[in-house]
Amino acid sequence: MIYKNEDFKNFGFLKIEISKEIKDNLVNEILKLKKEKEAIILAHYYVRDEIQKIADIVGDSLQLSIEASKTNAKIILFAGVNFMAETAKILSPAKKVLLPDLNAGCSLADSCPTEDFKKFLEKHPNHTVISYVNTTAEIKALSDIIVTSSNAVKIVNSLSKDEKIIFGPDKNLGDYVNSKTGKNMILWNGACHVHKRFDLNAILNLKKLFPTAKIIAHPECEKPIILIADFIGSTAALLKFTKTDNSDTFIVVTESGILFKMKELCPDKTFITAPPTDENCSCNDCSYMKLNTLEKIYLCLKYELPEIQLDINLIKVAKKSLDRMLELS
Ligand code: 13P
Ligand code: SF4
């Protein structure tokens, strides 16, 4: 049977049977296929623990973009979400880039439709357009510079004082960068469904229960949370902080997948996940990141599908803003 990308999107990957023998030995089978096909597995800190364990590199958006731009592997399997795999394809267009589930999107990227963003840009001519990496390839092509949460402040600070800037799509990150740089960037009103749901009062109550705990937050969180946080940073920066800071307890205000690495790096420290507004839902899990499973990774490597496919002209234009980011990082 010859499959196509669409088969995996429309019918769901797991309709293809995996034999019991392979299921019982899934990790080894993945590692075997990875070697045979000269593939590399890049994984974000938010994916399931068992995937982080088998990945060649686990990182934040910036680290993973850098790795994708310099790897010698023939295939990049991206255990993450669509915009991350698209970024890898733009930076390494000659390579085959696979995403285990094409439905792994991003609510922040979705909050910025291309046509609406174009109109927004038309309303503010003569502005430098800076976009967060959590965007589609089309939005990257409309941007002058891409940033991630680990280099946004540095990159904005590197521009001239009077440069007029539009920042999209994350309003919370944009607000945070404005506060750190003293700039007055015009912000697109987008947000991430995970980070906007954390409950300030529940976090303050946790702090009463654990008074010596440090509150650490991702800059995609809403302003009231940023204001009470002891440390704010990208996933990689949060990890580094928990490793080097002398506190032994942390209230972690970001997607819960990061706790795996935190506990692995500091087994003697205590990490508490911050509660979302609705205590009955696991809203501090990114449902898109969690679409990645070992079964899908196995099938993805076996069939080399689903593959990220982007128009070559789109790649050329979008690459300019990503290259600019890599130069300035
Ligand atoms: P990082 O760049 O900090 O890894 O963040 C990516 C992301 O999607 C956060 O929601
Ligand atoms: Fe996108 Fe939010 Fe998931 Fe990050 S956590 S990938 S911003 S939906």
XYZ file of C-alpha atoms and ligand atoms in Angstrom:
347
model
C 0.000 0.000 0.000
C 1.361 3.425 -0.949
C 0.216 6.153 1.403
C 0.030 9.918 0.884
C 0.201 12.822 3.332
C -3.564 13.253 3.242
C -4.179 9.637 4.301
C -2.541 10.420 7.576
C -4.437 13.634 8.106
C -7.890 12.377 7.140
C -7.958 8.881 8.510
C -5.639 9.147 11.439
C -2.317 7.436 11.621
C -3.320 4.731 14.020
C -5.745 3.088 11.597
C -2.635 1.338 10.281
C -2.069 -1.727 12.427
C 1.226 -2.098 14.262
C 1.960 -5.739 15.092
C 2.073 -6.775 18.758
C 5.722 -7.748 18.378
C 6.662 -4.235 17.242
C 4.397 -2.571 19.815
C 6.149 -4.506 22.576
C 9.494 -3.287 21.325
C 8.562 0.153 20.054
C 11.513 2.163 21.340
C 14.081 -0.213 19.815
C 12.138 -0.331 16.543
C 12.150 3.479 16.371
C 15.871 3.632 17.104
C 16.521 0.980 14.438
C 14.519 2.881 11.791
C 16.154 6.144 12.801
C 19.613 4.668 12.192
C 18.642 2.927 8.936
C 17.145 6.116 7.496
C 19.790 8.493 8.837
C 17.133 10.477 10.622
C 17.358 12.802 13.596
C 14.553 13.243 16.136
C 14.144 16.792 17.434
C 11.710 17.188 20.326
C 10.290 20.145 22.209
C 10.219 20.186 26.033
C 6.395 19.992 25.984
C 6.102 16.559 24.329
C 5.413 13.380 26.298
C 8.200 12.094 28.593
C 8.715 8.877 26.616
C 9.425 10.914 23.457
C 11.863 13.250 25.215
C 13.707 10.088 26.365
C 14.367 8.859 22.800
C 14.953 12.196 21.049
C 18.426 13.128 19.786
C 17.889 16.708 20.867
C 15.302 18.184 23.207
C 15.152 21.955 23.261
C 13.278 25.220 23.100
C 12.188 26.782 19.803
C 15.498 28.589 19.280
C 17.729 25.597 20.061
C 15.635 23.378 17.787
C 15.744 25.916 14.924
C 19.533 26.102 15.205
C 19.820 22.301 15.226
C 17.487 22.040 12.216
C 19.624 24.530 10.283
C 22.890 22.649 10.796
C 22.103 18.929 10.973
C 23.647 16.464 8.493
C 20.783 13.997 8.883
C 18.770 13.088 5.768
C 15.445 13.203 7.602
C 14.349 15.514 10.401
C 11.507 14.039 12.442
C 10.025 16.873 14.472
C 8.244 15.829 17.643
C 6.549 19.140 18.234
C 3.966 21.219 16.397
C 3.422 22.357 12.827
C 5.155 25.748 13.000
C 8.292 24.108 14.428
C 8.436 21.520 11.626
C 7.774 24.254 9.046
C 10.642 26.283 10.517
C 12.916 23.237 10.145
C 11.826 22.841 6.506
C 12.435 26.530 5.757
C 15.907 26.358 7.304
C 16.787 23.018 5.680
C 14.727 22.922 2.457
C 16.684 20.049 0.925
C 15.857 17.730 3.797
C 12.784 15.637 4.323
C 10.973 17.031 7.386
C 8.375 14.818 9.056
C 5.747 15.709 11.647
C 4.121 12.636 13.259
C 0.630 14.208 13.242
C -0.296 17.017 10.834
C -3.086 18.057 13.201
C -0.491 19.240 15.721
C -1.127 22.958 15.264
C -0.722 25.888 17.659
C -3.473 28.166 18.993
C -1.116 31.133 18.906
C -0.220 30.601 15.248
C -3.957 30.124 14.544
C -4.728 33.472 16.196
C -2.981 35.224 13.295
C -4.670 34.531 9.927
C -2.600 35.741 6.957
C -5.211 38.004 5.332
C -6.052 39.758 8.632
C -2.378 40.245 9.408
C -1.812 41.755 5.938
C -4.589 44.321 6.613
C -3.046 45.085 10.007
C 0.327 45.733 8.350
C -1.315 48.006 5.749
C -2.751 50.134 8.564
C 0.753 50.692 9.939
C 3.112 51.337 7.019
C 6.852 51.964 7.518
C 7.114 49.661 10.512
C 9.591 46.839 10.988
C 7.589 43.625 11.352
C 8.799 41.304 14.093
C 7.002 37.995 14.491
C 7.241 35.327 17.128
C 8.343 31.974 15.699
C 4.896 30.553 16.642
C 3.467 31.558 13.245
C 2.742 29.970 9.887
C 5.294 30.132 7.048
C 3.040 32.755 5.361
C 3.288 35.084 8.368
C 7.058 34.549 8.464
C 7.169 35.605 4.816
C 5.380 38.858 5.754
C 7.883 39.569 8.550
C 11.290 41.239 8.640
C 12.630 39.375 11.668
C 11.509 36.307 13.593
C 12.137 35.989 17.321
C 11.636 33.283 19.913
C 10.942 33.765 23.597
C 14.666 33.340 24.330
C 15.973 36.051 22.005
C 13.064 38.521 21.625
C 14.358 41.084 24.147
C 17.915 40.895 22.757
C 16.774 41.290 19.143
C 14.394 44.184 19.835
C 17.150 45.895 21.853
C 19.551 45.519 18.919
C 17.347 47.728 16.699
C 17.717 51.479 16.622
C 15.907 53.436 19.338
C 13.502 55.162 16.963
C 12.634 52.134 14.833
C 8.859 51.745 14.608
C 7.887 48.110 15.200
C 4.864 45.877 14.787
C 4.977 42.733 16.890
C 2.817 39.651 16.391
C 1.096 37.445 17.167
C 1.551 37.056 20.933
C 0.251 40.095 22.810
C 1.588 38.825 26.137
C 5.126 38.278 24.858
C 4.921 41.648 23.056
C 3.850 43.385 26.290
C 6.690 41.725 28.151
C 9.254 42.757 25.495
C 7.898 46.345 25.556
C 8.336 46.434 29.333
C 11.902 45.108 29.129
C 13.103 47.300 26.252
C 11.139 50.522 26.850
C 9.826 50.232 23.262
C 6.251 50.876 22.278
C 5.735 48.173 19.677
C 2.263 47.907 18.153
C 0.913 44.496 19.178
C -1.243 41.960 17.381
C -3.884 40.622 19.787
C -3.061 36.898 19.828
C -2.514 34.465 22.693
C -1.820 30.826 23.487
C -4.752 28.825 24.857
C -2.545 27.128 27.463
C -0.724 30.172 28.811
C -3.761 32.447 29.016
C -5.609 29.966 31.243
C -3.395 29.989 34.319
C -5.232 31.155 37.426
C -3.553 34.004 39.324
C -5.453 33.401 42.575
C -4.744 29.680 42.553
C -1.035 30.451 42.030
C -1.072 32.936 44.934
C -2.762 30.291 47.118
C -0.049 27.801 46.188
C 2.556 30.379 47.174
C 0.907 30.614 50.629
C 1.199 26.829 50.991
C 4.823 26.856 49.797
C 6.134 30.287 50.882
C 9.764 29.619 49.904
C 8.845 28.394 46.398
C 9.849 30.557 43.436
C 7.209 31.300 40.799
C 8.677 30.835 37.321
C 6.682 31.708 34.199
C 6.857 31.658 30.410
C 6.463 35.125 28.820
C 3.348 33.891 26.959
C 1.496 34.173 30.327
C -0.891 37.055 31.031
C 0.496 40.257 32.579
C -0.757 39.722 36.197
C 1.204 36.460 36.303
C 4.301 38.057 34.775
C 4.121 40.742 37.476
C 4.217 38.241 40.372
C 6.779 35.841 38.831
C 10.266 35.585 40.362
C 11.703 34.562 37.000
C 10.403 34.810 33.424
C 11.938 33.001 30.477
C 11.709 30.613 27.558
C 11.468 26.896 28.313
C 15.280 26.567 28.093
C 15.765 29.613 30.337
C 13.294 28.232 32.916
C 15.215 24.962 32.968
C 18.541 26.722 33.414
C 17.098 28.827 36.233
C 15.792 25.805 38.164
C 19.207 24.172 37.816
C 21.255 27.133 39.016
C 18.951 28.845 41.529
C 19.379 27.756 45.139
C 15.632 27.391 45.893
C 14.416 23.848 46.281
C 10.777 24.381 45.246
C 9.335 25.968 42.099
C 5.783 26.779 40.994
C 6.025 26.262 37.235
C 3.699 28.423 35.112
C 4.019 26.891 31.679
C 3.024 23.715 29.853
C 3.400 20.693 32.132
C 5.656 18.667 29.774
C 8.657 20.678 30.909
C 8.495 19.067 34.349
C 10.026 15.892 32.935
C 13.349 17.631 32.158
C 13.229 19.720 35.324
C 12.893 16.601 37.477
C 15.511 14.759 35.431
C 18.051 17.593 35.846
C 17.237 18.276 39.522
C 15.799 15.112 41.093
C 16.090 16.557 44.617
C 14.057 19.690 43.913
C 10.246 19.992 44.011
C 8.295 21.227 40.977
C 4.629 22.138 41.265
C 2.485 22.718 38.161
C 0.481 25.920 38.254
C -3.270 25.290 38.111
C -5.412 26.517 35.216
C -8.681 28.460 35.793
C -10.787 25.345 35.300
C -9.487 22.840 37.814
C -11.398 20.013 36.101
C -9.481 20.263 32.857
C -5.841 19.566 32.133
C -5.560 22.914 30.341
C -1.907 23.266 31.287
C -1.237 20.502 28.741
C -0.851 21.621 25.131
C -3.271 19.301 23.345
C -1.319 19.797 20.098
C 2.050 18.802 21.564
C 0.413 15.768 23.166
C -0.729 14.494 19.737
C 2.816 13.164 19.306
C 3.056 9.540 20.456
C 5.669 6.795 20.112
C 3.309 4.834 17.804
C 2.973 7.798 15.449
C 6.724 8.376 15.491
C 7.302 4.744 14.532
C 4.839 4.934 11.620
C 6.137 8.336 10.577
C 9.685 6.986 10.266
C 8.548 3.772 8.592
C 6.425 5.440 5.871
C 8.327 8.768 5.866
C 4.952 10.480 6.188
C 3.390 12.915 6.922
C 5.930 15.200 5.326
C 6.018 18.998 5.573
C 5.564 20.417 2.082
C 6.009 24.106 1.415
C 6.144 26.066 -1.817
C 9.773 26.808 -2.721
C 9.052 30.525 -3.282
C 7.391 30.757 0.121
C 10.436 29.063 1.660
C 12.780 31.595 0.003
C 10.890 34.617 1.349
C 10.181 33.179 4.812
C 13.835 32.131 5.185
C 15.013 35.758 5.099
C 13.275 36.613 8.385
C 14.503 33.401 10.043
C 18.071 33.958 8.813
C 17.909 37.453 10.265
C 16.927 35.929 13.611
C 19.829 33.461 13.526
C 22.269 36.280 12.673
C 21.042 38.415 15.584
C 20.802 35.582 18.177
P 9.892 28.105 23.803
O 10.519 28.806 22.670
O 10.147 28.797 25.110
O 10.309 26.676 23.837
O 8.312 28.167 23.663
C 7.631 27.515 22.639
C 6.197 27.487 22.898
O 5.424 27.062 22.065
C 5.700 27.998 24.164
O 4.343 27.798 24.239
Fe 1.293 26.828 20.667
Fe 0.581 27.277 23.190
Fe 1.035 24.787 22.385
Fe 3.076 26.536 22.654
S 1.766 25.727 24.270
S 2.726 25.130 20.949
S 2.084 28.430 22.020
S -0.594 26.140 21.647
